[in-house]
Amino acid sequence: DADVTQTPRNRITKTGKRIMLECSQTKGHDRMYWYRQDPGLGLRLIYYSFDVKDINKGEISDGYSVSRQAQAKFSLSLESAIPNQTALYFCATSDGGQGLETQYFGPGTRLLVL
Amino acid sequence: AQRVTQPEKLLSVFKGAPVELKCNYSYSGSPELFWYVQYSRQRLQLLLRHISRESIKGFTADLNKGETSFHLKKPFAQEEDSAMYYCALRGLTGGGNKLTFGTGTQLKVEL
């Protein structure tokens, strides 16, 4: 679904570097999420935001920060990258609604921290 | 706390055979359950949700509150069903309405 885009798609960085992953959506959704995917661990929630003024920690927020610059943009930052942050990162948006919520995922950003 | 367990990392079946992908959950309130699927080189996408009681691509899933399960079933597997399947739970109380995913099951349909 091209309505949710992530940049960059691939990134290699070194330990200690600061990097930012960006997510944009044209679906008009208020809710946005950042997940990381690791083999054998599935998807784990890092941060989520239900509107521009709302930021919430997920289950694995340590070492990460986020910024919701606008309804359409939600950025994830690694202030000082470490090797165990090597993973596939997904952004998602949702339309909310009890029982009818669907999350729409971006294509993912593959991050390698050396 | 909410938790989703998918006990099988890999499930391999022959084309035409029945498929059952297991999902068990732990949640103290009334959950909403979903199955998401990721085909090769495609994005993760919603397959079905329990509240809709729907059949998508021949797949069905019934919420069994007594057994706290939401297994995904299909009577006859097709080659195009090969993908990674994630069970997910949304808790409506104390969980911030966020989704919790299981670890996923890779389904491989062999000819």
PDB file of N, CA, C and O in Angstrom, chain A residues 1-2 4-5 31 33 35 37 40-43 45 48 50 90 97-103 105-107, chain B residues 9 32 34 36 38 43-46 49 51-52 84 86 90 92 95-104:
ATOM      1  N   ASP A   1       0.850  -1.183   0.000  1.00  0.00           N
ATOM      2  CA  ASP A   1       0.000   0.000   0.000  1.00  0.00           C
ATOM      3  C   ASP A   1       0.888   1.236   0.000  1.00  0.00           C
ATOM      4  O   ASP A   1       1.546   1.531   0.962  1.00  0.00           O
ATOM      5  N   ALA A   2       0.928   1.949  -1.105  1.00  0.00           N
ATOM      6  CA  ALA A   2       1.851   3.052  -1.259  1.00  0.00           C
ATOM      7  C   ALA A   2       1.462   4.246  -0.407  1.00  0.00           C
ATOM      8  O   ALA A   2       2.155   5.257  -0.427  1.00  0.00           O
ATOM      9  N   VAL A   4       1.557   4.464   2.732  1.00  0.00           N
ATOM     10  CA  VAL A   4       2.452   4.540   3.884  1.00  0.00           C
ATOM     11  C   VAL A   4       3.869   4.310   3.364  1.00  0.00           C
ATOM     12  O   VAL A   4       4.167   3.241   2.830  1.00  0.00           O
ATOM     13  N   THR A   5       4.698   5.324   3.482  1.00  0.00           N
ATOM     14  CA  THR A   5       6.058   5.233   2.960  1.00  0.00           C
ATOM     15  C   THR A   5       7.081   5.407   4.072  1.00  0.00           C
ATOM     16  O   THR A   5       6.820   6.114   5.061  1.00  0.00           O
ATOM     17  N   ARG A  31      -3.707   7.732  13.909  1.00  0.00           N
ATOM     18  CA  ARG A  31      -2.869   6.821  14.694  1.00  0.00           C
ATOM     19  C   ARG A  31      -1.679   6.321  13.883  1.00  0.00           C
ATOM     20  O   ARG A  31      -1.841   5.873  12.757  1.00  0.00           O
ATOM     21  N   TYR A  33       2.318   4.174  14.336  1.00  0.00           N
ATOM     22  CA  TYR A  33       3.045   3.233  15.188  1.00  0.00           C
ATOM     23  C   TYR A  33       4.433   2.950  14.589  1.00  0.00           C
ATOM     24  O   TYR A  33       4.617   2.990  13.376  1.00  0.00           O
ATOM     25  N   TYR A  35       7.224  -0.255  14.882  1.00  0.00           N
ATOM     26  CA  TYR A  35       7.524  -1.598  15.351  1.00  0.00           C
ATOM     27  C   TYR A  35       8.929  -1.987  14.879  1.00  0.00           C
ATOM     28  O   TYR A  35       9.428  -1.481  13.887  1.00  0.00           O
ATOM     29  N   GLN A  37      10.965  -5.701  13.910  1.00  0.00           N
ATOM     30  CA  GLN A  37      10.765  -7.122  13.651  1.00  0.00           C
ATOM     31  C   GLN A  37      12.110  -7.813  13.725  1.00  0.00           C
ATOM     32  O   GLN A  37      13.066  -7.428  13.042  1.00  0.00           O
ATOM     33  N   GLY A  40      12.177 -14.695  14.980  1.00  0.00           N
ATOM     34  CA  GLY A  40      11.792 -15.442  16.169  1.00  0.00           C
ATOM     35  C   GLY A  40      11.097 -14.622  17.243  1.00  0.00           C
ATOM     36  O   GLY A  40      10.596 -15.180  18.223  1.00  0.00           O
ATOM     37  N   LEU A  41      11.064 -13.317  17.065  1.00  0.00           N
ATOM     38  CA  LEU A  41      10.424 -12.455  18.077  1.00  0.00           C
ATOM     39  C   LEU A  41       9.196 -11.746  17.544  1.00  0.00           C
ATOM     40  O   LEU A  41       8.499 -11.079  18.296  1.00  0.00           O
ATOM     41  N   GLY A  42       8.939 -11.845  16.273  1.00  0.00           N
ATOM     42  CA  GLY A  42       7.767 -11.198  15.709  1.00  0.00           C
ATOM     43  C   GLY A  42       7.908  -9.691  15.693  1.00  0.00           C
ATOM     44  O   GLY A  42       9.003  -9.141  15.642  1.00  0.00           O
ATOM     45  N   LEU A  43       6.771  -8.996  15.747  1.00  0.00           N
ATOM     46  CA  LEU A  43       6.767  -7.539  15.774  1.00  0.00           C
ATOM     47  C   LEU A  43       6.584  -7.051  17.202  1.00  0.00           C
ATOM     48  O   LEU A  43       5.685  -7.509  17.911  1.00  0.00           O
ATOM     49  N   LEU A  45       6.227  -3.493  19.578  1.00  0.00           N
ATOM     50  CA  LEU A  45       5.876  -2.073  19.482  1.00  0.00           C
ATOM     51  C   LEU A  45       6.915  -1.220  20.201  1.00  0.00           C
ATOM     52  O   LEU A  45       7.238  -1.462  21.364  1.00  0.00           O
ATOM     53  N   TYR A  48       3.980   4.645  19.908  1.00  0.00           N
ATOM     54  CA  TYR A  48       2.784   4.897  19.122  1.00  0.00           C
ATOM     55  C   TYR A  48       2.219   6.265  19.459  1.00  0.00           C
ATOM     56  O   TYR A  48       2.485   6.825  20.523  1.00  0.00           O
ATOM     57  N   PHE A  50      -1.495   8.601  18.953  1.00  0.00           N
ATOM     58  CA  PHE A  50      -2.894   8.586  18.534  1.00  0.00           C
ATOM     59  C   PHE A  50      -3.330   9.915  17.931  1.00  0.00           C
ATOM     60  O   PHE A  50      -4.415  10.021  17.367  1.00  0.00           O
ATOM     61  N   PHE A  90       9.219  -1.267  11.045  1.00  0.00           N
ATOM     62  CA  PHE A  90       7.983  -0.981  10.329  1.00  0.00           C
ATOM     63  C   PHE A  90       7.239   0.177  10.961  1.00  0.00           C
ATOM     64  O   PHE A  90       7.106   0.254  12.172  1.00  0.00           O
ATOM     65  N   GLY A  97     -11.233   2.768  15.841  1.00  0.00           N
ATOM     66  CA  GLY A  97     -12.565   2.194  15.746  1.00  0.00           C
ATOM     67  C   GLY A  97     -12.630   0.827  16.370  1.00  0.00           C
ATOM     68  O   GLY A  97     -11.901  -0.079  15.985  1.00  0.00           O
ATOM     69  N   GLN A  98     -13.487   0.669  17.336  1.00  0.00           N
ATOM     70  CA  GLN A  98     -13.580  -0.601  18.041  1.00  0.00           C
ATOM     71  C   GLN A  98     -14.023  -1.700  17.108  1.00  0.00           C
ATOM     72  O   GLN A  98     -15.075  -1.619  16.458  1.00  0.00           O
ATOM     73  N   GLY A  99     -13.231  -2.730  17.026  1.00  0.00           N
ATOM     74  CA  GLY A  99     -13.568  -3.897  16.229  1.00  0.00           C
ATOM     75  C   GLY A  99     -13.311  -3.746  14.754  1.00  0.00           C
ATOM     76  O   GLY A  99     -13.292  -4.725  14.030  1.00  0.00           O
ATOM     77  N   LEU A 100     -13.116  -2.545  14.310  1.00  0.00           N
ATOM     78  CA  LEU A 100     -12.941  -2.348  12.875  1.00  0.00           C
ATOM     79  C   LEU A 100     -11.568  -1.806  12.540  1.00  0.00           C
ATOM     80  O   LEU A 100     -11.292  -1.488  11.395  1.00  0.00           O
ATOM     81  N   GLU A 101     -10.721  -1.717  13.558  1.00  0.00           N
ATOM     82  CA  GLU A 101      -9.415  -1.132  13.305  1.00  0.00           C
ATOM     83  C   GLU A 101      -8.566  -2.024  12.426  1.00  0.00           C
ATOM     84  O   GLU A 101      -8.461  -3.226  12.642  1.00  0.00           O
ATOM     85  N   THR A 102      -7.951  -1.410  11.454  1.00  0.00           N
ATOM     86  CA  THR A 102      -7.001  -2.092  10.574  1.00  0.00           C
ATOM     87  C   THR A 102      -5.713  -1.302  10.596  1.00  0.00           C
ATOM     88  O   THR A 102      -5.744  -0.080  10.483  1.00  0.00           O
ATOM     89  N   GLN A 103      -4.593  -1.997  10.758  1.00  0.00           N
ATOM     90  CA  GLN A 103      -3.314  -1.309  10.675  1.00  0.00           C
ATOM     91  C   GLN A 103      -2.753  -1.492   9.277  1.00  0.00           C
ATOM     92  O   GLN A 103      -2.768  -2.592   8.717  1.00  0.00           O
ATOM     93  N   PHE A 105       0.601  -1.077   6.992  1.00  0.00           N
ATOM     94  CA  PHE A 105       2.031  -1.063   7.225  1.00  0.00           C
ATOM     95  C   PHE A 105       2.809  -0.471   6.055  1.00  0.00           C
ATOM     96  O   PHE A 105       2.425  -0.607   4.891  1.00  0.00           O
ATOM     97  N   GLY A 106       3.921   0.166   6.395  1.00  0.00           N
ATOM     98  CA  GLY A 106       4.865   0.585   5.394  1.00  0.00           C
ATOM     99  C   GLY A 106       5.710  -0.584   4.928  1.00  0.00           C
ATOM    100  O   GLY A 106       5.580  -1.701   5.431  1.00  0.00           O
ATOM    101  N   PRO A 107       6.602  -0.332   3.979  1.00  0.00           N
ATOM    102  CA  PRO A 107       7.411  -1.409   3.407  1.00  0.00           C
ATOM    103  C   PRO A 107       8.556  -1.872   4.293  1.00  0.00           C
ATOM    104  O   PRO A 107       9.168  -2.901   4.036  1.00  0.00           O
TER     105      PRO A 107
ATOM    106  N   LYS B   9       6.899 -22.129  14.656  1.00  0.00           N
ATOM    107  CA  LYS B   9       7.638 -21.162  13.841  1.00  0.00           C
ATOM    108  C   LYS B   9       7.437 -21.459  12.365  1.00  0.00           C
ATOM    109  O   LYS B   9       7.394 -20.569  11.532  1.00  0.00           O
ATOM    110  N   GLU B  32      -9.898  -8.214  21.114  1.00  0.00           N
ATOM    111  CA  GLU B  32     -10.182  -8.280  19.684  1.00  0.00           C
ATOM    112  C   GLU B  32      -9.001  -9.010  19.052  1.00  0.00           C
ATOM    113  O   GLU B  32      -7.850  -8.693  19.330  1.00  0.00           O
ATOM    114  N   PHE B  34      -6.980 -10.662  15.607  1.00  0.00           N
ATOM    115  CA  PHE B  34      -6.752 -10.449  14.181  1.00  0.00           C
ATOM    116  C   PHE B  34      -5.717 -11.460  13.672  1.00  0.00           C
ATOM    117  O   PHE B  34      -4.888 -11.945  14.422  1.00  0.00           O
ATOM    118  N   TYR B  36      -2.825 -11.241  10.655  1.00  0.00           N
ATOM    119  CA  TYR B  36      -2.133 -10.475   9.627  1.00  0.00           C
ATOM    120  C   TYR B  36      -1.245 -11.433   8.844  1.00  0.00           C
ATOM    121  O   TYR B  36      -0.745 -12.416   9.380  1.00  0.00           O
ATOM    122  N   GLN B  38       1.962 -11.738   5.750  1.00  0.00           N
ATOM    123  CA  GLN B  38       3.023 -11.090   4.980  1.00  0.00           C
ATOM    124  C   GLN B  38       3.494 -12.055   3.907  1.00  0.00           C
ATOM    125  O   GLN B  38       4.192 -13.028   4.197  1.00  0.00           O
ATOM    126  N   ARG B  43       3.963  -6.156   1.796  1.00  0.00           N
ATOM    127  CA  ARG B  43       3.801  -5.588   3.133  1.00  0.00           C
ATOM    128  C   ARG B  43       2.918  -6.464   4.004  1.00  0.00           C
ATOM    129  O   ARG B  43       2.079  -7.212   3.505  1.00  0.00           O
ATOM    130  N   LEU B  44       3.122  -6.316   5.270  1.00  0.00           N
ATOM    131  CA  LEU B  44       2.225  -6.951   6.223  1.00  0.00           C
ATOM    132  C   LEU B  44       0.827  -6.358   6.038  1.00  0.00           C
ATOM    133  O   LEU B  44       0.668  -5.142   5.922  1.00  0.00           O
ATOM    134  N   GLN B  45      -0.181  -7.228   6.005  1.00  0.00           N
ATOM    135  CA  GLN B  45      -1.535  -6.743   5.763  1.00  0.00           C
ATOM    136  C   GLN B  45      -2.543  -7.571   6.550  1.00  0.00           C
ATOM    137  O   GLN B  45      -2.296  -8.729   6.872  1.00  0.00           O
ATOM    138  N   LEU B  46      -3.671  -6.948   6.833  1.00  0.00           N
ATOM    139  CA  LEU B  46      -4.718  -7.631   7.569  1.00  0.00           C
ATOM    140  C   LEU B  46      -5.326  -8.742   6.724  1.00  0.00           C
ATOM    141  O   LEU B  46      -5.667  -8.535   5.553  1.00  0.00           O
ATOM    142  N   ARG B  49     -10.389 -10.499  10.867  1.00  0.00           N
ATOM    143  CA  ARG B  49     -10.578 -10.129  12.268  1.00  0.00           C
ATOM    144  C   ARG B  49     -11.768 -10.907  12.808  1.00  0.00           C
ATOM    145  O   ARG B  49     -12.722 -11.191  12.075  1.00  0.00           O
ATOM    146  N   ILE B  51     -14.190 -10.220  14.778  1.00  0.00           N
ATOM    147  CA  ILE B  51     -15.498  -9.597  14.933  1.00  0.00           C
ATOM    148  C   ILE B  51     -16.297  -9.660  13.640  1.00  0.00           C
ATOM    149  O   ILE B  51     -17.526  -9.611  13.658  1.00  0.00           O
ATOM    150  N   SER B  52     -15.619  -9.798  12.528  1.00  0.00           N
ATOM    151  CA  SER B  52     -16.317  -9.811  11.248  1.00  0.00           C
ATOM    152  C   SER B  52     -16.832 -11.193  10.877  1.00  0.00           C
ATOM    153  O   SER B  52     -17.667 -11.317   9.979  1.00  0.00           O
ATOM    154  N   MET B  84       4.113 -15.599   5.815  1.00  0.00           N
ATOM    155  CA  MET B  84       4.281 -15.504   7.266  1.00  0.00           C
ATOM    156  C   MET B  84       2.970 -14.986   7.840  1.00  0.00           C
ATOM    157  O   MET B  84       2.443 -13.973   7.364  1.00  0.00           O
ATOM    158  N   TYR B  86       0.790 -13.746  11.237  1.00  0.00           N
ATOM    159  CA  TYR B  86       0.875 -13.227  12.600  1.00  0.00           C
ATOM    160  C   TYR B  86      -0.517 -13.111  13.201  1.00  0.00           C
ATOM    161  O   TYR B  86      -1.416 -12.527  12.593  1.00  0.00           O
ATOM    162  N   ARG B  90      -5.831  -7.023  20.308  1.00  0.00           N
ATOM    163  CA  ARG B  90      -5.992  -5.639  20.750  1.00  0.00           C
ATOM    164  C   ARG B  90      -6.824  -5.644  22.013  1.00  0.00           C
ATOM    165  O   ARG B  90      -7.957  -6.133  22.014  1.00  0.00           O
ATOM    166  N   LEU B  92      -8.746  -3.624  24.974  1.00  0.00           N
ATOM    167  CA  LEU B  92      -9.458  -2.358  25.045  1.00  0.00           C
ATOM    168  C   LEU B  92      -9.364  -1.692  26.407  1.00  0.00           C
ATOM    169  O   LEU B  92      -9.798  -0.569  26.580  1.00  0.00           O
ATOM    170  N   GLY B  95      -4.595  -1.197  27.874  1.00  0.00           N
ATOM    171  CA  GLY B  95      -3.562  -1.505  26.893  1.00  0.00           C
ATOM    172  C   GLY B  95      -3.382  -0.414  25.866  1.00  0.00           C
ATOM    173  O   GLY B  95      -2.583  -0.552  24.946  1.00  0.00           O
ATOM    174  N   GLY B  96      -4.142   0.646  26.024  1.00  0.00           N
ATOM    175  CA  GLY B  96      -3.989   1.764  25.108  1.00  0.00           C
ATOM    176  C   GLY B  96      -4.456   1.468  23.715  1.00  0.00           C
ATOM    177  O   GLY B  96      -4.051   2.128  22.773  1.00  0.00           O
ATOM    178  N   ASN B  97      -5.296   0.466  23.575  1.00  0.00           N
ATOM    179  CA  ASN B  97      -5.828   0.119  22.256  1.00  0.00           C
ATOM    180  C   ASN B  97      -4.755  -0.276  21.265  1.00  0.00           C
ATOM    181  O   ASN B  97      -4.954  -0.159  20.059  1.00  0.00           O
ATOM    182  N   LYS B  98      -3.610  -0.718  21.724  1.00  0.00           N
ATOM    183  CA  LYS B  98      -2.570  -1.083  20.775  1.00  0.00           C
ATOM    184  C   LYS B  98      -2.586  -2.582  20.527  1.00  0.00           C
ATOM    185  O   LYS B  98      -3.123  -3.359  21.302  1.00  0.00           O
ATOM    186  N   LEU B  99      -1.982  -2.958  19.407  1.00  0.00           N
ATOM    187  CA  LEU B  99      -1.913  -4.359  19.019  1.00  0.00           C
ATOM    188  C   LEU B  99      -0.693  -5.037  19.629  1.00  0.00           C
ATOM    189  O   LEU B  99       0.383  -4.452  19.669  1.00  0.00           O
ATOM    190  N   THR B 100      -0.892  -6.263  20.061  1.00  0.00           N
ATOM    191  CA  THR B 100       0.221  -7.116  20.465  1.00  0.00           C
ATOM    192  C   THR B 100       0.273  -8.278  19.490  1.00  0.00           C
ATOM    193  O   THR B 100      -0.728  -8.967  19.291  1.00  0.00           O
ATOM    194  N   PHE B 101       1.439  -8.476  18.880  1.00  0.00           N
ATOM    195  CA  PHE B 101       1.596  -9.525  17.884  1.00  0.00           C
ATOM    196  C   PHE B 101       2.240 -10.761  18.484  1.00  0.00           C
ATOM    197  O   PHE B 101       3.055 -10.672  19.413  1.00  0.00           O
ATOM    198  N   GLY B 102       1.901 -11.908  17.917  1.00  0.00           N
ATOM    199  CA  GLY B 102       2.628 -13.127  18.217  1.00  0.00           C
ATOM    200  C   GLY B 102       3.929 -13.149  17.434  1.00  0.00           C
ATOM    201  O   GLY B 102       4.237 -12.228  16.677  1.00  0.00           O
ATOM    202  N   THR B 103       4.683 -14.224  17.609  1.00  0.00           N
ATOM    203  CA  THR B 103       5.997 -14.315  16.980  1.00  0.00           C
ATOM    204  C   THR B 103       5.927 -14.781  15.532  1.00  0.00           C
ATOM    205  O   THR B 103       6.936 -14.782  14.840  1.00  0.00           O
ATOM    206  N   GLY B 104       4.745 -15.159  15.089  1.00  0.00           N
ATOM    207  CA  GLY B 104       4.570 -15.501  13.684  1.00  0.00           C
ATOM    208  C   GLY B 104       4.786 -16.969  13.383  1.00  0.00           C
ATOM    209  O   GLY B 104       5.551 -17.668  14.060  1.00  0.00           O
TER     210      GLY B 104
END
